[in-house]
Coordinates of C-alpha atoms in Angstrom, one line a residue:
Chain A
X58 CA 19.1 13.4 42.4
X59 CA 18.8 12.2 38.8
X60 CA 19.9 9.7 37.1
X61 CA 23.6 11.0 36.2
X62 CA 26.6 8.8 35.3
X63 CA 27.4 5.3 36.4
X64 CA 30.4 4.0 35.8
X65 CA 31.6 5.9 33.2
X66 CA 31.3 9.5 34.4
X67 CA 30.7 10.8 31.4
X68 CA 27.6 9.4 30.3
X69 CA 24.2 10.1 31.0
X70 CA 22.2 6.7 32.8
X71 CA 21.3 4.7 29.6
X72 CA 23.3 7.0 27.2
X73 CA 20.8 8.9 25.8
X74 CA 20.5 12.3 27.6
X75 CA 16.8 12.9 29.6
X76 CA 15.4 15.2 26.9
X77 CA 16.0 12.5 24.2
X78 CA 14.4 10.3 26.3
X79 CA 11.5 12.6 26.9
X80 CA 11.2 13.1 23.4
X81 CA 11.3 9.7 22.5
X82 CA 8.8 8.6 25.2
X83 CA 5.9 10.7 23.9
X84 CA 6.3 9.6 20.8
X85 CA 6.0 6.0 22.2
X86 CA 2.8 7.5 23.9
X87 CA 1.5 8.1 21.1
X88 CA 2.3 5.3 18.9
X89 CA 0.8 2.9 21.9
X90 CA -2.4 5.3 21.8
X91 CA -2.7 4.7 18.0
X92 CA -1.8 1.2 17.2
X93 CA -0.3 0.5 14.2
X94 CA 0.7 4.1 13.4
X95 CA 4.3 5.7 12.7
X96 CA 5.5 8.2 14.8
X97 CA 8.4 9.9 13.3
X98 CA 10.9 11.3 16.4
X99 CA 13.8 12.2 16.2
X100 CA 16.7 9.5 16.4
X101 CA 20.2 10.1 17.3
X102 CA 23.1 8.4 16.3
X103 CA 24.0 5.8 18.7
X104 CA 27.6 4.0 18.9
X105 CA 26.5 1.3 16.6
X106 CA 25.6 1.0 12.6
X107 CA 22.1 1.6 11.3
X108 CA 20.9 -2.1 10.2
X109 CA 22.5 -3.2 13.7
X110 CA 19.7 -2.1 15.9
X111 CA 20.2 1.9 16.6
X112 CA 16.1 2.2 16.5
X113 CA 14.9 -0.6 19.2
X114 CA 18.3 0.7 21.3
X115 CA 16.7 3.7 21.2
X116 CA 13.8 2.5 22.4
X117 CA 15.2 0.7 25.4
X118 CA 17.3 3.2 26.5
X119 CA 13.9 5.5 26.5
X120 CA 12.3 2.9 28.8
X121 CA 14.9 1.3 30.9
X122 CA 15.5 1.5 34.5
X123 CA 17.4 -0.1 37.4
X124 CA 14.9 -2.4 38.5
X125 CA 14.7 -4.0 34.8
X126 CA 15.6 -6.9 33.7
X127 CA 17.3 -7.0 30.0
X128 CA 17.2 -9.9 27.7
X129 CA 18.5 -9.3 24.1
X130 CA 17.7 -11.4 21.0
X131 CA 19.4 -11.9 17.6
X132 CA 17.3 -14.3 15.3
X133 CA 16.2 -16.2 18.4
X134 CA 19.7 -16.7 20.2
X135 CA 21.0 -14.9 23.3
X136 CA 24.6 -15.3 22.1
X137 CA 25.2 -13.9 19.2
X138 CA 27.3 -10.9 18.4
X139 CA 24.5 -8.7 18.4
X140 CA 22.6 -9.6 21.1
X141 CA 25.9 -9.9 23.5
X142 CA 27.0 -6.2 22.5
X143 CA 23.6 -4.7 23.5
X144 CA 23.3 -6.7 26.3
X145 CA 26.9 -5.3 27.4
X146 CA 26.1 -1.7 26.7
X147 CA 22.6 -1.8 28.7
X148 CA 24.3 -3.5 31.4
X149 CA 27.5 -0.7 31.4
X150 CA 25.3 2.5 30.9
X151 CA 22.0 1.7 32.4
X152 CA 23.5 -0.9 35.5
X153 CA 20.6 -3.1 34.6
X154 CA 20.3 -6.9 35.4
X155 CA 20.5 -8.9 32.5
X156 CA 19.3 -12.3 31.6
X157 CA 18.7 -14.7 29.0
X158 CA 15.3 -16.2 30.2
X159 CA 12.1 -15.4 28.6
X160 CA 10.2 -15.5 31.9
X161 CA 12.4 -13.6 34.0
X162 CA 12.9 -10.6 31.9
X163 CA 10.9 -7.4 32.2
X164 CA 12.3 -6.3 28.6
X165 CA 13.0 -8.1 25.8
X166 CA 14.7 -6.6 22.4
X167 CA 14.3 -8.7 19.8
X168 CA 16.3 -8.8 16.2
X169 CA 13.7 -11.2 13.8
X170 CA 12.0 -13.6 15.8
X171 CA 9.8 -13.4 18.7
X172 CA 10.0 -15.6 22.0
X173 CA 8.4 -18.9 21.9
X174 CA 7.7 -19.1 25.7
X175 CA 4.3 -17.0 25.7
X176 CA 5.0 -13.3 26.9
X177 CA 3.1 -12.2 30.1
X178 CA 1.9 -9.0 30.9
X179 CA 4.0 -6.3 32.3
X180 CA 7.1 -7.3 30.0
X181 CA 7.7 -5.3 26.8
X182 CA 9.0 -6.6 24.1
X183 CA 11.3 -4.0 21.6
X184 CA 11.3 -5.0 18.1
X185 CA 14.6 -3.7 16.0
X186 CA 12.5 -2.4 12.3
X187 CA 14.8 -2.0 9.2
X188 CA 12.0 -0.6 7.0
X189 CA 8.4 0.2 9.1
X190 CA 6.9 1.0 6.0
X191 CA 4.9 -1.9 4.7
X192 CA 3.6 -0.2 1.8
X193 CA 7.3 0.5 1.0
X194 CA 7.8 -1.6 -1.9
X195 CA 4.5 -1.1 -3.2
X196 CA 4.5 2.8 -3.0
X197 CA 8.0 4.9 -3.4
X198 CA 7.2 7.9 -2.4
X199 CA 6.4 8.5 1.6
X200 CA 3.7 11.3 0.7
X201 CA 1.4 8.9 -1.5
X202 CA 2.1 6.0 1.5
X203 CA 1.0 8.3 4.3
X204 CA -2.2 9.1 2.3
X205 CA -3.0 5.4 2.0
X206 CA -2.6 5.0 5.6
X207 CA -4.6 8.4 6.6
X208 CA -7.4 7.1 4.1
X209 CA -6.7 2.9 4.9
X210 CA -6.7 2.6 1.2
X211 CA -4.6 -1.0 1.5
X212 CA -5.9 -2.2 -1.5
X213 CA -2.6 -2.3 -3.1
X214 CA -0.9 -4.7 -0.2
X215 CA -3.9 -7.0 -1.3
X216 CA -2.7 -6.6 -4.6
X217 CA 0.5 -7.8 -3.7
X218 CA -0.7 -11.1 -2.3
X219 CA -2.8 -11.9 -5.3
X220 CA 0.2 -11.6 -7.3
X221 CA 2.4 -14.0 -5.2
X222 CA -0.3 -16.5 -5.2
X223 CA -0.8 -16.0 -9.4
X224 CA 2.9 -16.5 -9.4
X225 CA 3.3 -19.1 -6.9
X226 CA 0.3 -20.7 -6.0
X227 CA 0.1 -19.4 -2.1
X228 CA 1.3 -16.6 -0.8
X229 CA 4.9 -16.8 -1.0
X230 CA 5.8 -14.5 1.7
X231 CA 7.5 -15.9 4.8
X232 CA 8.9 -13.2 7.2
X233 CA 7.8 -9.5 7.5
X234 CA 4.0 -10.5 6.8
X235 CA 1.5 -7.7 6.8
X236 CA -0.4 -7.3 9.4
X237 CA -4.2 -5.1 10.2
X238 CA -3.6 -3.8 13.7
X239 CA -6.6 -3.4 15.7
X240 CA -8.9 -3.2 12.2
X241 CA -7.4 0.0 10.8
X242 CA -3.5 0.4 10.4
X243 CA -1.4 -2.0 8.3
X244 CA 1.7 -2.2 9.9
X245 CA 4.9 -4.5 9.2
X246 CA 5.9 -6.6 11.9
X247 CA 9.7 -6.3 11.3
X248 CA 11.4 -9.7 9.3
X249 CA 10.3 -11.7 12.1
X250 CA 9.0 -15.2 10.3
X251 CA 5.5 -15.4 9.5
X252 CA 5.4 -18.1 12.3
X253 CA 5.4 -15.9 15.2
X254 CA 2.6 -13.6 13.6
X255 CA -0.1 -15.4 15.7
X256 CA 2.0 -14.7 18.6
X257 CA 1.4 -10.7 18.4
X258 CA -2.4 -11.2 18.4
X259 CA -3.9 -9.6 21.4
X260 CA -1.1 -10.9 23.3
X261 CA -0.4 -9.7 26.8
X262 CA 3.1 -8.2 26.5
X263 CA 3.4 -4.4 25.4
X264 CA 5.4 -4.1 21.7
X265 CA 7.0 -1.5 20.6
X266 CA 8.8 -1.4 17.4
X267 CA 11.7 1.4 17.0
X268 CA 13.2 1.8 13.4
X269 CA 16.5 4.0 13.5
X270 CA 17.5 5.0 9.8
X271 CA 13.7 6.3 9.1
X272 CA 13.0 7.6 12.6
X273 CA 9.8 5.8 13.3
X274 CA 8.3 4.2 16.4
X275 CA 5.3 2.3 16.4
X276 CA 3.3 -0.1 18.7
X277 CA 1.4 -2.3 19.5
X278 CA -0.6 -2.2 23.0
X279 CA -1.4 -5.7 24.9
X280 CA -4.3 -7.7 23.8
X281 CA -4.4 -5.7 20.7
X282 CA -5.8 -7.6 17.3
X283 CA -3.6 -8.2 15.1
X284 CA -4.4 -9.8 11.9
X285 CA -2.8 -11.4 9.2
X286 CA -4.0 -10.6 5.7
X287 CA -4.8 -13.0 3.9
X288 CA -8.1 -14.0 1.1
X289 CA -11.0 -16.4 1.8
X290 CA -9.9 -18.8 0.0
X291 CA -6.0 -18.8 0.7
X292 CA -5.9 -18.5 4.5
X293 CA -3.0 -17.4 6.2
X294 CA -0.8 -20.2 7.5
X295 CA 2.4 -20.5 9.5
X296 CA 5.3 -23.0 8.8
X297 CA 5.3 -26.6 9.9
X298 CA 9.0 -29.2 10.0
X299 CA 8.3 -32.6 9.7
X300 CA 11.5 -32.6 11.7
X301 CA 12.1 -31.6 15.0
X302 CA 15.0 -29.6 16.9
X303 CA 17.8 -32.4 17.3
X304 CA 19.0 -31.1 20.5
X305 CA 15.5 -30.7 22.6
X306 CA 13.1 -32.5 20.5
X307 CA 10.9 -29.7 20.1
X308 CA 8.3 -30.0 17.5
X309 CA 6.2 -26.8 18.3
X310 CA 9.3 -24.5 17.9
X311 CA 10.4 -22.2 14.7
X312 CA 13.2 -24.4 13.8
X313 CA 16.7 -23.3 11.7
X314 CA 18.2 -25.7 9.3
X315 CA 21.7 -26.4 9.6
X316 CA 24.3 -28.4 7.1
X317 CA 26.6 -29.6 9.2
X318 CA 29.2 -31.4 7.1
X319 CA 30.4 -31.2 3.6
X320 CA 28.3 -34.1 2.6
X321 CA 25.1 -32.0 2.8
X322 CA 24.0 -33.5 6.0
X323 CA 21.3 -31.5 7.9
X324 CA 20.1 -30.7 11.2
X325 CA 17.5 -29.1 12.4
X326 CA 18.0 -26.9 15.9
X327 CA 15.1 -24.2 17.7
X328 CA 16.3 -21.0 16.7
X329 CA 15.1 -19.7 20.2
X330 CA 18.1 -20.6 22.2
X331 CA 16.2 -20.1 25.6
X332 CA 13.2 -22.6 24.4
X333 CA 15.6 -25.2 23.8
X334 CA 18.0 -25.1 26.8
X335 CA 15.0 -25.0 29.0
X336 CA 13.6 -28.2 27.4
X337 CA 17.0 -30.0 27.2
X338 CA 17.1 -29.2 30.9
X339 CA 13.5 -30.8 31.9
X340 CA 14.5 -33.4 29.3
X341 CA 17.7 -34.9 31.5
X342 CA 15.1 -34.6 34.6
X343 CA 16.9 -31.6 35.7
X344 CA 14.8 -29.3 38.0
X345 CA 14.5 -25.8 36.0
X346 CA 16.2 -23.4 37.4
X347 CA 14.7 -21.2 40.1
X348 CA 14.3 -18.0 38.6
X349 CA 16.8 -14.8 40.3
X350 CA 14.9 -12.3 42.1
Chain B
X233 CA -34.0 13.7 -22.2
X234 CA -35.8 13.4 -18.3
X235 CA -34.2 12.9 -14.9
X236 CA -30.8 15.5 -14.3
X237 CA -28.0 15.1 -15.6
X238 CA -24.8 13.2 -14.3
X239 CA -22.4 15.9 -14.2
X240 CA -23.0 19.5 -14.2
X241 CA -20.0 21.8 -14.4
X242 CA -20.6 25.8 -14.4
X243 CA -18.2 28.4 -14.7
X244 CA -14.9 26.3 -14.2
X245 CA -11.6 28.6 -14.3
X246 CA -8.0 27.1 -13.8
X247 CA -5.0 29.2 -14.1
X248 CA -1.6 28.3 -14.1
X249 CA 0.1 31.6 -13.2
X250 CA -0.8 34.3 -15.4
X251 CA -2.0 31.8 -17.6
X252 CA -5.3 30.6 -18.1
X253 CA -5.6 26.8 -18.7
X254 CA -9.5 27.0 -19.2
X255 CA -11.9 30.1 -18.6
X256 CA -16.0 29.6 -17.6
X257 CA -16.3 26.0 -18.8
X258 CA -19.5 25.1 -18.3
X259 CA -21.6 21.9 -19.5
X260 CA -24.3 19.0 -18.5
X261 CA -23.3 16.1 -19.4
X262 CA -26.1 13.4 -19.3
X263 CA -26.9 9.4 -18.5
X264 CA -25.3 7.8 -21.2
X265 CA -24.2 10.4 -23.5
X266 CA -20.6 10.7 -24.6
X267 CA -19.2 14.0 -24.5
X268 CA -16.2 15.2 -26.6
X269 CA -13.7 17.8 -26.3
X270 CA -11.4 19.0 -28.9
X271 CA -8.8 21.4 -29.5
X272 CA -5.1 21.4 -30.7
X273 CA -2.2 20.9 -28.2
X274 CA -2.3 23.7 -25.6
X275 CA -6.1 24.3 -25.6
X276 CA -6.8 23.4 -22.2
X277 CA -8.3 20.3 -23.2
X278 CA -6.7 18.0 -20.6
X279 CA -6.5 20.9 -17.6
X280 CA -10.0 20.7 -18.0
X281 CA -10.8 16.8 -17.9
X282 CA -8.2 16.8 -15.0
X283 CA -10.5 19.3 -13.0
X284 CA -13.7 17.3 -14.2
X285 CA -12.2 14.6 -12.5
X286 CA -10.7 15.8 -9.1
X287 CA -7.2 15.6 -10.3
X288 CA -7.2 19.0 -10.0
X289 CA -8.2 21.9 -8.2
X290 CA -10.1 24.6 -10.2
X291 CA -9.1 28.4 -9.3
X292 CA -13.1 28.7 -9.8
X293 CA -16.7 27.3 -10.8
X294 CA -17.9 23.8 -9.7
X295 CA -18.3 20.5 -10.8
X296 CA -21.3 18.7 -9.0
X297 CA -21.8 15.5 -9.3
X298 CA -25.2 12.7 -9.5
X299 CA -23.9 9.9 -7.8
X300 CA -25.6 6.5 -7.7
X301 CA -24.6 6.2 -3.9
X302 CA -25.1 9.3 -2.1
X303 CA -26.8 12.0 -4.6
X304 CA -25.6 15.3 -6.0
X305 CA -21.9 15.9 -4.6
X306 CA -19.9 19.5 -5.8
X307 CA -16.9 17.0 -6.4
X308 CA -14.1 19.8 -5.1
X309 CA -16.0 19.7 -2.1
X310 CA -15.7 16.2 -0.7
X311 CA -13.3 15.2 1.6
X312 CA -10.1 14.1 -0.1
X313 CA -11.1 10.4 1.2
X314 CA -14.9 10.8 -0.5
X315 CA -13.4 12.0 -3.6
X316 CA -10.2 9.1 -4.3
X317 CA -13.4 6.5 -2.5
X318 CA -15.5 7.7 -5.7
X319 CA -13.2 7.9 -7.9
X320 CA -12.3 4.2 -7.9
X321 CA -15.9 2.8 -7.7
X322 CA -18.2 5.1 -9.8
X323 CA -15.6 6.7 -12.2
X324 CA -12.9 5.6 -14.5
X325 CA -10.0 7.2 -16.1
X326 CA -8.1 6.2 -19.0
X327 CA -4.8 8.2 -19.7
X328 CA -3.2 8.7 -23.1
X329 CA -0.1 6.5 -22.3
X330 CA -1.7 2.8 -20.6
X331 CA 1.6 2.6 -18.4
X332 CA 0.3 5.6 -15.9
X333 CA -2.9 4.0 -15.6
X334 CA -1.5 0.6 -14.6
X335 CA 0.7 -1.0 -12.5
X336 CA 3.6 -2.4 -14.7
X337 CA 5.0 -4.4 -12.2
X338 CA 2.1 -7.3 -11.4
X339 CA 0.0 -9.2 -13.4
X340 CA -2.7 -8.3 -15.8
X341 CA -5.2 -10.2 -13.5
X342 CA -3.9 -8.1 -10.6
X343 CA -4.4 -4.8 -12.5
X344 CA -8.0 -6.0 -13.0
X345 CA -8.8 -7.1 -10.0
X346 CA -7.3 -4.2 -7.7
X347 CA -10.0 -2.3 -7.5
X348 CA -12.0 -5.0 -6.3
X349 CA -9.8 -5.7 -3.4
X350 CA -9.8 -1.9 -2.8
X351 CA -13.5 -2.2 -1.4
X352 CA -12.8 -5.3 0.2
X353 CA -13.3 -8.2 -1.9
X354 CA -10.9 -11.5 -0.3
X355 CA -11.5 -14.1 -2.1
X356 CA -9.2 -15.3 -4.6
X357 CA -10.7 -17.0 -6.9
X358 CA -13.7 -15.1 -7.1
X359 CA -11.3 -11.9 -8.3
X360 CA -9.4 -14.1 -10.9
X361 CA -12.6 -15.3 -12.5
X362 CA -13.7 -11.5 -12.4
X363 CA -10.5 -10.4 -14.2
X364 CA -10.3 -13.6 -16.7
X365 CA -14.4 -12.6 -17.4
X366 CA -13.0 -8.9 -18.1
X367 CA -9.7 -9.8 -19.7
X368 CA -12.7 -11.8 -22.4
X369 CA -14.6 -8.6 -22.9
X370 CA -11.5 -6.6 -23.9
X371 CA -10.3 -8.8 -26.3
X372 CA -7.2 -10.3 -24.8
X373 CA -6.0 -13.7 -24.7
X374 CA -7.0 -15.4 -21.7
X375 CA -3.6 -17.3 -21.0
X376 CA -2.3 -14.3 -21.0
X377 CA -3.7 -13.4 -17.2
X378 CA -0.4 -14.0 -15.5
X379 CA 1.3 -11.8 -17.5
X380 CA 2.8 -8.3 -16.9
X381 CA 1.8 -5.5 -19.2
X382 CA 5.4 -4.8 -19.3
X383 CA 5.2 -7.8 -22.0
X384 CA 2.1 -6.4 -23.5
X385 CA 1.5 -4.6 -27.1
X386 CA 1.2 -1.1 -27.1
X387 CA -2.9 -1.7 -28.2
X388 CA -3.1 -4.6 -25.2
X389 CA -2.1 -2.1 -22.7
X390 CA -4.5 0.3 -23.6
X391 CA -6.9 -2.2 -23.6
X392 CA -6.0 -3.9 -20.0
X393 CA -6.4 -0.6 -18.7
X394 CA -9.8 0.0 -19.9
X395 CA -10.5 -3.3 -18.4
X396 CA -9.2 -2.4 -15.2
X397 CA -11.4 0.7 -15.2
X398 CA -14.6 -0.9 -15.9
X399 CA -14.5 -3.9 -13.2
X400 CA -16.2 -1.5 -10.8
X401 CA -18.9 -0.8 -13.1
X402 CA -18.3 3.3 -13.0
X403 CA -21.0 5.1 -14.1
X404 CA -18.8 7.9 -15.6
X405 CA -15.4 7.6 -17.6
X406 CA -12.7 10.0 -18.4
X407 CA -10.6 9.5 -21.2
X408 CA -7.6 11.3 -22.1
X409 CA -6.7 10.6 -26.1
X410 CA -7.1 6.9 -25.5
X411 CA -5.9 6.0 -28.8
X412 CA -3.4 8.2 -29.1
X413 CA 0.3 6.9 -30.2
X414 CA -0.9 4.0 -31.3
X415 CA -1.4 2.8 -34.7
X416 CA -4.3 3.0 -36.7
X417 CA -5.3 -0.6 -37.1
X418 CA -5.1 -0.9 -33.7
X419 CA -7.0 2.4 -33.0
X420 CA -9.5 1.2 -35.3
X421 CA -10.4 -1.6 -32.7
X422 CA -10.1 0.2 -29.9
X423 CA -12.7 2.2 -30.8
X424 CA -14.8 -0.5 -31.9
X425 CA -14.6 -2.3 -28.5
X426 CA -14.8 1.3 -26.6
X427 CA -18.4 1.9 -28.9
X428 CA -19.3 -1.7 -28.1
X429 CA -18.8 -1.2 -24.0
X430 CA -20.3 2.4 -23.7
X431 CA -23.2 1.3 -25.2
X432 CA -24.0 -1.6 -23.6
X433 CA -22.8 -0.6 -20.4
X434 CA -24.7 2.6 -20.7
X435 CA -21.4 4.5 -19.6
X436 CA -21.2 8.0 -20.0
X437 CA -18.0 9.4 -20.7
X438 CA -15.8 12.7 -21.5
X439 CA -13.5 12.3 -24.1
X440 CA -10.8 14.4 -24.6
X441 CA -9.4 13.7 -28.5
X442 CA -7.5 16.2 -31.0
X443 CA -8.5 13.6 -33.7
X444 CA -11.7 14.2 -35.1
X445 CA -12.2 10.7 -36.3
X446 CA -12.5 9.6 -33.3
X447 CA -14.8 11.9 -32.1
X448 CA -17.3 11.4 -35.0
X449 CA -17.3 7.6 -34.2
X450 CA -17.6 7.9 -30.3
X451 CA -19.2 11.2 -29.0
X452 CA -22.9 12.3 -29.3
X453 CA -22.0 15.7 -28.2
X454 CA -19.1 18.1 -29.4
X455 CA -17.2 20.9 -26.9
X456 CA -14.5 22.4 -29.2
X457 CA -11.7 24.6 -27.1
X458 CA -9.5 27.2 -28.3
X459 CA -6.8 29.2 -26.0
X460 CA -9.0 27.8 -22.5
X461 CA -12.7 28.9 -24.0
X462 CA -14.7 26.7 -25.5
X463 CA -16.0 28.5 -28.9
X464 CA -18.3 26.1 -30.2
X465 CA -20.7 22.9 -29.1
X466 CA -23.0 20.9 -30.5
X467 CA -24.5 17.7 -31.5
X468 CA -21.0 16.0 -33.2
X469 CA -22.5 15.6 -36.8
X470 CA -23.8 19.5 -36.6
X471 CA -20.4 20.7 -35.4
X472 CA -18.0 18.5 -38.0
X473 CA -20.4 18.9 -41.0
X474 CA -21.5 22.4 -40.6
X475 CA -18.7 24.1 -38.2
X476 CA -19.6 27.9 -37.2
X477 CA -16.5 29.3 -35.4
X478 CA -13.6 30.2 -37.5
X479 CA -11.6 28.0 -34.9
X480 CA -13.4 25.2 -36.1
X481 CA -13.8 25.5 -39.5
X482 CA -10.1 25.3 -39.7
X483 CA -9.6 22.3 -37.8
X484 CA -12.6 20.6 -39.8
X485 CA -10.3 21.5 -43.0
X486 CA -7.4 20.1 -41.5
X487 CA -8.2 17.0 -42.1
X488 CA -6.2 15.0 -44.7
X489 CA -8.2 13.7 -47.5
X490 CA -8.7 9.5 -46.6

């Protein structure tokens, strides 16, 4: 019998009817066969705004099933309005376990950052892509871009770090960072900080990246390189705090800077919610939980 | 003159239509020599220096090609990815208005240096010393790297895009009226510095002009077009001082008195 209607009668398991999913599957083939590439497919409208994640919903709904486990992730945290919406709607339409543990998830959308606990193999992580065109702002028009692609004629992106270190003495760019995937396709990483670029580099996890206003999937397969450009002399770096998170005392974390009263008084907190809890947790001595299976 | 020539273009025909842009062009153009074409507005004049330079696809004819790298190409032939590779390492263009030719929206020493990073130079400082070095040779101020051409001179543009042309050391420039619109003074040293780097370079170089000033001061070597047909050629001297056609008689005598 297939997969018809859960609770709702009148939808299709995961929302998206089985031709969609078909549809957007072999386009994920093929953007996991060619890493770095754009696959255009065609995206439906989904029951939330573009800019809100229509293109990595997409994406999961293409990929779920009922012995997955979802976690959902909005700049980091498992409990913000985004994150908790999706995580409701997979839960509803495709009667999927959800969690909000790194480890114990089998898929993992992701608004902006990636996961600081290291991704394993078998779990696939969806990024949400506003523009997947990294050449966008260098190169209008989408004909001259695909050419540069087809031909790997990225001298222009190099261009566009000379000019931010003429202008600003290093290369001012902090999220979105270009990347070389696998030594042939530039590809933007979604505005994920610059900070968790090392963490796509031939990492174990699958990635696949689903922008829904421009219709394009791409991917990145596990233990695929992935390289940050950079020059000889100006290497790529990632951010560094001199503080640490003031709940878990994490120094090794991507960490948010909060004011927290009126007198301009700052804190500085993990951004992953997940990382921190966990370490608060083995901070008080408190056995980590055993994980649900 | 020994060896073969750089270019070689035989029996080029483009049509627009009906209408014939250029008819059976055909010409060697050899190491070092600076070829001119001529012609009022309309001649084909620029049709044909597109097609010269793979901008354009010619209905007919061929233009083949000595390059330094991998011998005698026919330059419509190549592989889209061949043709744009060799276009930004052995050739140069130079269009009428400098703002086509360059980025307007990063730095002079960017412009310079892009096609550098094209074929896969990385290191920073190494391309800003390349572009400050070429930013010298063209006769603009050297605080003036970080700038945008968008706060350049009419005659700096120009210039910064010649610069950024000649960084890969072509072999072989196009140039479409690069002194038109701007004003004589400035034309003047234009062409100075353009004399000055084609001959010590030992660039060769099709220049398409309507002003015949210029092309007594920069071309060996005359093509004058009329209505897509070249109707007369000839050392530059021989053509200007003693013209044969009818066509260019006229435009000889259309020159105003200095």
């Amino acid at each position: 019998m297939p997969d018809t209607a859960i609770q709702d009668g009148a939808y299709n398991y995961a929302y998206l009817d089985e031709q969609t999913k078909r549809m957007i599957r072999r386009a994920i083939l093929k953007a996991v066969a060619v890493p770095g590439y754009q696959v255009p497919f065609g995206g439906r409208e989904m029951p939330l705004p573009y800019g809100w994640g229509t293109g990595g919903i997409q994406v999961t709904a293409a990929i779920i099933g009922r012995d997955d486990t979802l976690k959902v992730i909005d700049q980091g945290a498992d409990d913000t309005t985004n994150a908790v919406s999706i995580r409701r709607f997979f839960a509803r339409v495709a009667d999927v376990a959800t969690t909000t543990r790194t480890g114990d998830a089998t898929v993992i959308q992701t608004r902006h950052r990636v996961p600081e606990t290291p991704l394993k193999e078998g779990q696939i992580l969806v990024f949400q892509v506003p523009i997947p065109e990294p050449l966008r702002m260098l190169e209008p028009r989408e004909t001259e871009t695909r050419t540069l692609h087809a031909l790997s004629e990225y001298g222009v992106m190099q261009v566009s770090l000379y000019e931010s270190i003429a202008r600003h003495g290093r290369i001012a760019k902090t999220y979105n960072y270009p990347v070389l995937v696998n030594g042939r396709y530039i590809m933007s990483p979604s505005p994920i900080p610059k900070f968790d670029n090392p963490k796509l580099d031939r990492s174990p996890a699958l990635q696949l990246y689903g922008a829904g206003r421009e219709k394009r999937i791409y991917a990145v397969p596990p233990y695929t390189p992935v390289k940050s450009l950079d020059f000889d002399d100006h290497p790529f770096e990632i951010e560094t705090w001199s503080e640490s998170c003031a709940l878990c005392g994490s120094k090794e974390s991507f960490l948010d800077e909060m004011i927290v009263d009126d007198t301009g008084k700052r804190l500085f907190l993990c951004s992953d919610t997940d990382w921190c809890q966990e370490r608060q947790g083995e901070r008080e001595g408190a056995p980590p939980e055993v994980p649900a299976k | 003159m020994t060896g073969r020539p750089l270019l070689s273009v035989r029996e080029l025909t483009k049509r627009f239509g009906n209408r014939v842009a250029c008819c059976d062009v055909g010409f060697d153009l050899w190491p070092g020599e600076v070829l001119g074409i001529v012609g009022e507005s309309g001649s084909g004049k620029t049709t044909l220096l597109n097609c010269l330079a793979g901008r354009m696809t010619p209905d007919a004819g061929s233009v083949i090609y000595d390059s330094n790298a991998s011998g005698l190409v026919d330059v419509h032939r190549l592989s889209e990815a061949r043709r744009r590779l060799l276009t930004r390492t052995e050739w140069g263009f130079v269009n009428q208005d400098a703002r086509e030719g360059l980025r307007m929206g990063v730095s002079a020493g960017a412009n310079i240096g892009e096609r550098l990073m094209a074929i896969g130079e990385r290191h920073y400082g190494e391309i800003r010393q390349t572009a400050t070095d070429w930013l010298g040779r063209v006769e603009i101020e050297l605080d003036r790297l970080d700038d945008r051409p968008t706060d350049f001179s009419g005659g700096m543009r120009q210039r910064l895009q010649i610069a950024r042309n000649l960084v890969s050391n072509p072999w072989l420039v196009f140039m479409d009226e690069p002194t038109g619109g701007l004003d004589v003074s400035v034309q003047a040293r234009i062409l100075d510095l353009l004399r000055g780097l084609v001959e010590n370079l030992h660039l060769s170089a099709v220049l398409v002009t309507h002003d015949l000033g210029v092309a007594r001061l920069l071309t060996h070597r005359l093509m004058v077009m009329q209505g897509g047909r070249v109707v007369e050629d000839g050392l530059t001297d021989q053509v200007l001082d003693d013209p044969q056609h009818a066509y260019t008689q006229m435009l000889v005598a259309s020159i105003l008195p200095a």
